[in-house]
C-alpha cells in the first residue's frame, strides 16, 4: 500500500484564506503535514507581533497591488508576490520539529539548499550570530533581516521562514522567492540566479517531492 501523501499543492488563494489554512494546519492533529501555495492577489503578511505597515513603505507599491494580512507566526513582514510559500505543521518534538528551536529551520533549509544547488544556484545557510536588536528596533521586512539559519545567495536572502508553537504542535512556513521585488531590495529570487530557465511547474513539482521526502522521515 503506498504511503499517505504528506504534502499537498493548493491553488493560488487570497491572503486571508492562505493564513486560515496555515492556522488550520497548526491546530490540526496527526503526523507532520504541509502544503505549497501561491498568493492571488499578492499579499503582505505581517508578523504576529508587528504593528501596521509603515505608510511610506506602502506607498512604494502600486495602488491595490497587495492585501495586508497578519500571520500566526512572528518575524518581519513579507511581500508575497513572485514566490512559492511552504507550510509544514506537526507535533512539537517530532521530526522536523525535534530539538532546539532552530532545528526545524536547519532541516527544511538544508533540504532547500540541496535542491537549489541541483539547479545551479549557489545558496547556503547564514552563519552570523542571531541579532540582538529589540523587537521595535528590527527592520520591518523579513528579507531585511539576516539571522542564523537563513537561506542566502549572493549575500541576499532567498528564503524567509517563521515558526509558531501552540497546543503541543508547531508550524513553520516560509517564502521561497522566484523573483526579487523592488520593495524588498535585500532579497533575490531563484529565477534571478538560475543558470537555465526554470518553469514554475518544474519548481513546484521538485519542491513537492523534496518536502514529501523530508516528511517521510517523521
mmCIF file of C-alpha atoms in Angstrom:
data_model
loop_
_atom_site.group_PDB
_atom_site.id
_atom_site.type_symbol
_atom_site.label_atom_id
_atom_site.label_comp_id
_atom_site.label_asym_id
_atom_site.label_seq_id
_atom_site.Cartn_x
_atom_site.Cartn_y
_atom_site.Cartn_z
ATOM 1 C CA UNK A 1 0.000 0.000 0.000
ATOM 2 C CA UNK A 2 1.545 3.372 -0.998
ATOM 3 C CA UNK A 3 2.315 5.825 1.826
ATOM 4 C CA UNK A 4 -0.201 8.570 2.537
ATOM 5 C CA UNK A 5 0.913 11.856 0.926
ATOM 6 C CA UNK A 6 2.137 14.393 3.482
ATOM 7 C CA UNK A 7 2.398 17.453 1.221
ATOM 8 C CA UNK A 8 -0.259 18.997 -0.998
ATOM 9 C CA UNK A 9 -0.225 21.736 -3.625
ATOM 10 C CA UNK A 10 -3.027 24.277 -3.229
ATOM 11 C CA UNK A 11 -4.210 26.636 -5.969
ATOM 12 C CA UNK A 12 -3.397 30.354 -5.672
ATOM 13 C CA UNK A 13 -5.622 31.804 -2.931
ATOM 14 C CA UNK A 14 -6.346 35.188 -1.302
ATOM 15 C CA UNK A 15 -4.061 36.136 1.612
ATOM 16 C CA UNK A 16 -6.666 35.674 4.357
ATOM 17 C CA UNK A 17 -7.543 32.178 3.115
ATOM 18 C CA UNK A 18 -3.882 31.195 2.931
ATOM 19 C CA UNK A 19 -3.351 32.248 6.541
ATOM 20 C CA UNK A 20 -6.539 30.485 7.629
ATOM 21 C CA UNK A 21 -5.308 27.241 6.084
ATOM 22 C CA UNK A 22 -1.903 27.558 7.745
ATOM 23 C CA UNK A 23 -3.556 28.122 11.138
ATOM 24 C CA UNK A 24 -5.708 25.067 10.436
ATOM 25 C CA UNK A 25 -2.547 23.010 9.925
ATOM 26 C CA UNK A 26 -1.151 24.280 13.235
ATOM 27 C CA UNK A 27 -4.311 23.459 15.168
ATOM 28 C CA UNK A 28 -4.878 20.108 13.448
ATOM 29 C CA UNK A 29 -3.994 16.590 14.505
ATOM 30 C CA UNK A 30 -1.854 13.744 13.274
ATOM 31 C CA UNK A 31 1.675 13.479 11.884
ATOM 32 C CA UNK A 32 3.536 16.313 10.167
ATOM 33 C CA UNK A 33 1.824 17.522 7.010
ATOM 34 C CA UNK A 34 2.126 20.574 4.820
ATOM 35 C CA UNK A 35 1.253 22.463 1.696
ATOM 36 C CA UNK A 36 2.744 24.595 -1.078
ATOM 37 C CA UNK A 37 0.850 27.591 -2.399
ATOM 38 C CA UNK A 38 0.807 30.964 -4.182
ATOM 39 C CA UNK A 39 -0.975 34.259 -3.397
ATOM 40 C CA UNK A 40 -3.665 35.856 -5.603
ATOM 41 C CA UNK A 41 -3.858 38.759 -5.222
ATOM 42 C CA UNK A 42 -0.391 39.411 -3.852
ATOM 43 C CA UNK A 43 -0.191 39.684 -0.074
ATOM 44 C CA UNK A 44 1.782 41.478 2.601
ATOM 45 C CA UNK A 45 1.922 39.258 5.686
ATOM 46 C CA UNK A 46 2.766 40.980 8.966
ATOM 47 C CA UNK A 47 4.458 39.070 11.768
ATOM 48 C CA UNK A 48 2.197 38.252 14.712
ATOM 49 C CA UNK A 49 3.768 40.938 16.918
ATOM 50 C CA UNK A 50 4.252 43.658 14.307
ATOM 51 C CA UNK A 51 2.359 46.913 14.160
ATOM 52 C CA UNK A 52 0.739 48.113 10.958
ATOM 53 C CA UNK A 53 2.861 48.520 7.836
ATOM 54 C CA UNK A 54 4.608 51.916 7.586
ATOM 55 C CA UNK A 55 2.687 54.254 5.291
ATOM 56 C CA UNK A 56 5.848 55.383 3.484
ATOM 57 C CA UNK A 57 6.705 51.779 2.614
ATOM 58 C CA UNK A 58 3.181 51.020 1.396
ATOM 59 C CA UNK A 59 3.464 53.981 -0.962
ATOM 60 C CA UNK A 60 6.244 52.131 -2.812
ATOM 61 C CA UNK A 61 3.617 49.661 -4.055
ATOM 62 C CA UNK A 62 1.088 50.250 -6.804
ATOM 63 C CA UNK A 63 -2.435 51.048 -5.520
ATOM 64 C CA UNK A 64 -4.384 47.879 -4.728
ATOM 65 C CA UNK A 65 -1.324 45.734 -5.541
ATOM 66 C CA UNK A 66 -1.469 43.762 -2.291
ATOM 67 C CA UNK A 67 -3.773 42.813 0.551
ATOM 68 C CA UNK A 68 -2.422 43.007 4.090
ATOM 69 C CA UNK A 69 -2.863 40.039 6.426
ATOM 70 C CA UNK A 70 -1.375 39.007 9.776
ATOM 71 C CA UNK A 71 0.441 35.712 10.283
ATOM 72 C CA UNK A 72 0.127 33.470 13.309
ATOM 73 C CA UNK A 73 3.949 33.335 13.323
ATOM 74 C CA UNK A 74 6.386 36.048 14.366
ATOM 75 C CA UNK A 75 9.186 37.708 12.434
ATOM 76 C CA UNK A 76 9.213 40.511 9.904
ATOM 77 C CA UNK A 77 6.747 41.354 7.155
ATOM 78 C CA UNK A 78 6.932 39.531 3.816
ATOM 79 C CA UNK A 79 5.696 40.701 0.444
ATOM 80 C CA UNK A 80 4.233 37.620 -1.238
ATOM 81 C CA UNK A 81 4.471 38.326 -4.968
ATOM 82 C CA UNK A 82 6.610 36.209 -7.304
ATOM 83 C CA UNK A 83 7.254 33.373 -4.862
ATOM 84 C CA UNK A 84 6.093 29.994 -3.593
ATOM 85 C CA UNK A 85 5.177 29.603 0.060
ATOM 86 C CA UNK A 86 5.601 26.380 2.022
ATOM 87 C CA UNK A 87 3.896 25.478 5.295
ATOM 88 C CA UNK A 88 4.625 22.441 7.477
ATOM 89 C CA UNK A 89 2.979 21.608 10.806
ATOM 90 C CA UNK A 90 3.018 18.667 13.193
ATOM 91 C CA UNK A 91 3.501 17.525 16.779
ATOM 92 C CA UNK A 92 6.059 19.605 18.663
ATOM 93 C CA UNK A 93 9.042 17.355 19.347
ATOM 94 C CA UNK A 94 8.502 15.122 16.313
ATOM 95 C CA UNK A 95 10.702 15.466 13.226
ATOM 96 C CA UNK A 96 11.208 18.048 11.757
ATOM 97 C CA UNK A 97 10.266 19.892 14.980
ATOM 98 C CA UNK A 98 12.675 17.919 17.169
ATOM 99 C CA UNK A 99 15.395 19.509 19.258
ATOM 100 C CA UNK A 100 16.076 23.234 19.767
ATOM 101 C CA UNK A 101 14.009 25.964 18.130
ATOM 102 C CA UNK A 102 16.439 26.373 15.225
ATOM 103 C CA UNK A 103 16.477 22.651 14.361
ATOM 104 C CA UNK A 104 13.425 22.693 12.075
ATOM 105 C CA UNK A 105 14.888 25.654 10.174
ATOM 106 C CA UNK A 106 18.054 23.628 9.674
ATOM 107 C CA UNK A 107 16.146 20.547 8.467
ATOM 108 C CA UNK A 108 13.994 22.439 5.962
ATOM 109 C CA UNK A 109 16.570 24.967 4.800
ATOM 110 C CA UNK A 110 19.294 22.357 4.259
ATOM 111 C CA UNK A 111 16.878 20.376 2.092
ATOM 112 C CA UNK A 112 16.015 23.508 0.090
ATOM 113 C CA UNK A 113 19.678 24.421 -0.378
ATOM 114 C CA UNK A 114 20.418 20.969 -1.814
ATOM 115 C CA UNK A 115 17.550 21.395 -4.269
ATOM 116 C CA UNK A 116 18.624 24.909 -5.271
ATOM 117 C CA UNK A 117 22.192 23.733 -5.863
ATOM 118 C CA UNK A 118 20.899 20.997 -8.174
ATOM 119 C CA UNK A 119 19.632 23.877 -10.340
ATOM 120 C CA UNK A 120 22.998 25.627 -10.237
ATOM 121 C CA UNK A 121 22.016 28.206 -7.601
ATOM 122 C CA UNK A 122 24.821 28.579 -5.052
ATOM 123 C CA UNK A 123 22.813 29.013 -1.862
ATOM 124 C CA UNK A 124 23.934 28.437 1.715
ATOM 125 C CA UNK A 125 23.000 28.902 5.362
ATOM 126 C CA UNK A 126 23.687 32.259 7.006
ATOM 127 C CA UNK A 127 26.343 31.730 9.662
ATOM 128 C CA UNK A 128 26.068 35.046 11.537
ATOM 129 C CA UNK A 129 25.005 35.145 15.160
ATOM 130 C CA UNK A 130 21.341 35.850 15.947
ATOM 131 C CA UNK A 131 20.580 39.582 16.055
ATOM 132 C CA UNK A 132 20.469 41.270 19.458
ATOM 133 C CA UNK A 133 18.120 44.081 18.438
ATOM 134 C CA UNK A 134 14.986 44.706 20.443
ATOM 135 C CA UNK A 135 11.726 43.962 18.676
ATOM 136 C CA UNK A 136 10.927 47.618 17.932
ATOM 137 C CA UNK A 137 14.447 48.138 16.532
ATOM 138 C CA UNK A 138 14.268 45.348 13.971
ATOM 139 C CA UNK A 139 13.719 46.107 10.253
ATOM 140 C CA UNK A 140 10.109 45.982 9.079
ATOM 141 C CA UNK A 141 10.756 43.402 6.342
ATOM 142 C CA UNK A 142 11.812 39.817 6.981
ATOM 143 C CA UNK A 143 14.132 39.989 3.972
ATOM 144 C CA UNK A 144 15.959 42.966 5.516
ATOM 145 C CA UNK A 145 16.905 40.742 8.461
ATOM 146 C CA UNK A 146 19.707 38.168 8.277
ATOM 147 C CA UNK A 147 19.895 35.695 11.138
ATOM 148 C CA UNK A 148 21.486 32.305 11.672
ATOM 149 C CA UNK A 149 19.937 29.523 9.530
ATOM 150 C CA UNK A 150 18.571 31.879 6.850
ATOM 151 C CA UNK A 151 18.982 30.727 3.236
ATOM 152 C CA UNK A 152 21.270 33.185 1.439
ATOM 153 C CA UNK A 153 22.611 33.503 -2.102
ATOM 154 C CA UNK A 154 24.997 36.169 -3.318
ATOM 155 C CA UNK A 155 24.777 37.959 0.018
ATOM 156 C CA UNK A 156 20.994 38.312 -0.205
ATOM 157 C CA UNK A 157 18.141 36.405 1.393
ATOM 158 C CA UNK A 158 16.438 33.787 -0.786
ATOM 159 C CA UNK A 159 14.064 32.155 1.721
ATOM 160 C CA UNK A 160 12.326 33.803 4.671
ATOM 161 C CA UNK A 161 10.790 31.483 7.285
ATOM 162 C CA UNK A 162 8.894 31.866 10.556
ATOM 163 C CA UNK A 163 7.656 29.494 13.248
ATOM 164 C CA UNK A 164 4.982 29.161 15.941
ATOM 165 C CA UNK A 165 4.397 26.623 18.712
ATOM 166 C CA UNK A 166 0.928 26.216 20.205
ATOM 167 C CA UNK A 167 -1.047 23.484 21.935
ATOM 168 C CA UNK A 168 1.649 20.840 21.597
ATOM 169 C CA UNK A 169 2.091 21.461 17.873
ATOM 170 C CA UNK A 170 4.394 23.548 15.710
ATOM 171 C CA UNK A 171 4.034 25.392 12.402
ATOM 172 C CA UNK A 172 6.823 26.588 10.143
ATOM 173 C CA UNK A 173 6.117 28.421 6.925
ATOM 174 C CA UNK A 174 8.306 30.377 4.573
ATOM 175 C CA UNK A 175 8.569 32.361 1.365
ATOM 176 C CA UNK A 176 10.736 30.913 -1.430
ATOM 177 C CA UNK A 177 11.387 33.803 -3.794
ATOM 178 C CA UNK A 178 11.187 33.246 -7.538
ATOM 179 C CA UNK A 179 11.983 36.849 -8.441
ATOM 180 C CA UNK A 180 13.019 39.763 -6.243
ATOM 181 C CA UNK A 181 10.570 42.657 -5.890
ATOM 182 C CA UNK A 182 11.812 46.286 -5.802
ATOM 183 C CA UNK A 183 10.016 46.757 -2.474
ATOM 184 C CA UNK A 184 12.249 44.015 -0.959
ATOM 185 C CA UNK A 185 15.687 45.195 -2.149
ATOM 186 C CA UNK A 186 17.700 42.874 0.115
ATOM 187 C CA UNK A 187 16.212 39.748 -1.448
ATOM 188 C CA UNK A 188 16.980 37.638 -4.503
ATOM 189 C CA UNK A 189 14.936 35.043 -6.404
ATOM 190 C CA UNK A 190 15.647 31.610 -7.837
ATOM 191 C CA UNK A 191 14.875 32.783 -11.363
ATOM 192 C CA UNK A 192 17.236 35.735 -10.890
ATOM 193 C CA UNK A 193 20.106 33.319 -10.217
ATOM 194 C CA UNK A 194 19.428 30.057 -12.059
ATOM 195 C CA UNK A 195 21.809 29.476 -14.995
ATOM 196 C CA UNK A 196 18.998 27.962 -17.072
ATOM 197 C CA UNK A 197 15.279 28.719 -17.437
ATOM 198 C CA UNK A 198 13.134 27.076 -14.760
ATOM 199 C CA UNK A 199 9.401 26.633 -15.282
ATOM 200 C CA UNK A 200 7.144 27.247 -12.297
ATOM 201 C CA UNK A 201 5.624 23.778 -12.720
ATOM 202 C CA UNK A 202 9.108 22.224 -12.561
ATOM 203 C CA UNK A 203 9.944 24.155 -9.398
ATOM 204 C CA UNK A 204 6.643 23.296 -7.732
ATOM 205 C CA UNK A 205 6.953 19.584 -8.532
ATOM 206 C CA UNK A 206 10.534 19.442 -7.267
ATOM 207 C CA UNK A 207 9.586 21.250 -4.041
ATOM 208 C CA UNK A 208 6.647 18.899 -3.537
ATOM 209 C CA UNK A 209 8.857 15.825 -3.960
ATOM 210 C CA UNK A 210 11.550 17.250 -1.676
ATOM 211 C CA UNK A 211 9.080 18.027 1.123
ATOM 212 C CA UNK A 212 7.448 14.604 0.730
ATOM 213 C CA UNK A 213 10.868 13.043 1.196
ATOM 214 C CA UNK A 214 11.610 15.205 4.225
ATOM 215 C CA UNK A 215 8.301 14.488 5.959
ATOM 216 C CA UNK A 216 8.585 10.767 5.211
ATOM 217 C CA UNK A 217 11.383 10.778 7.801
ATOM 218 C CA UNK A 218 8.905 11.691 10.561
#
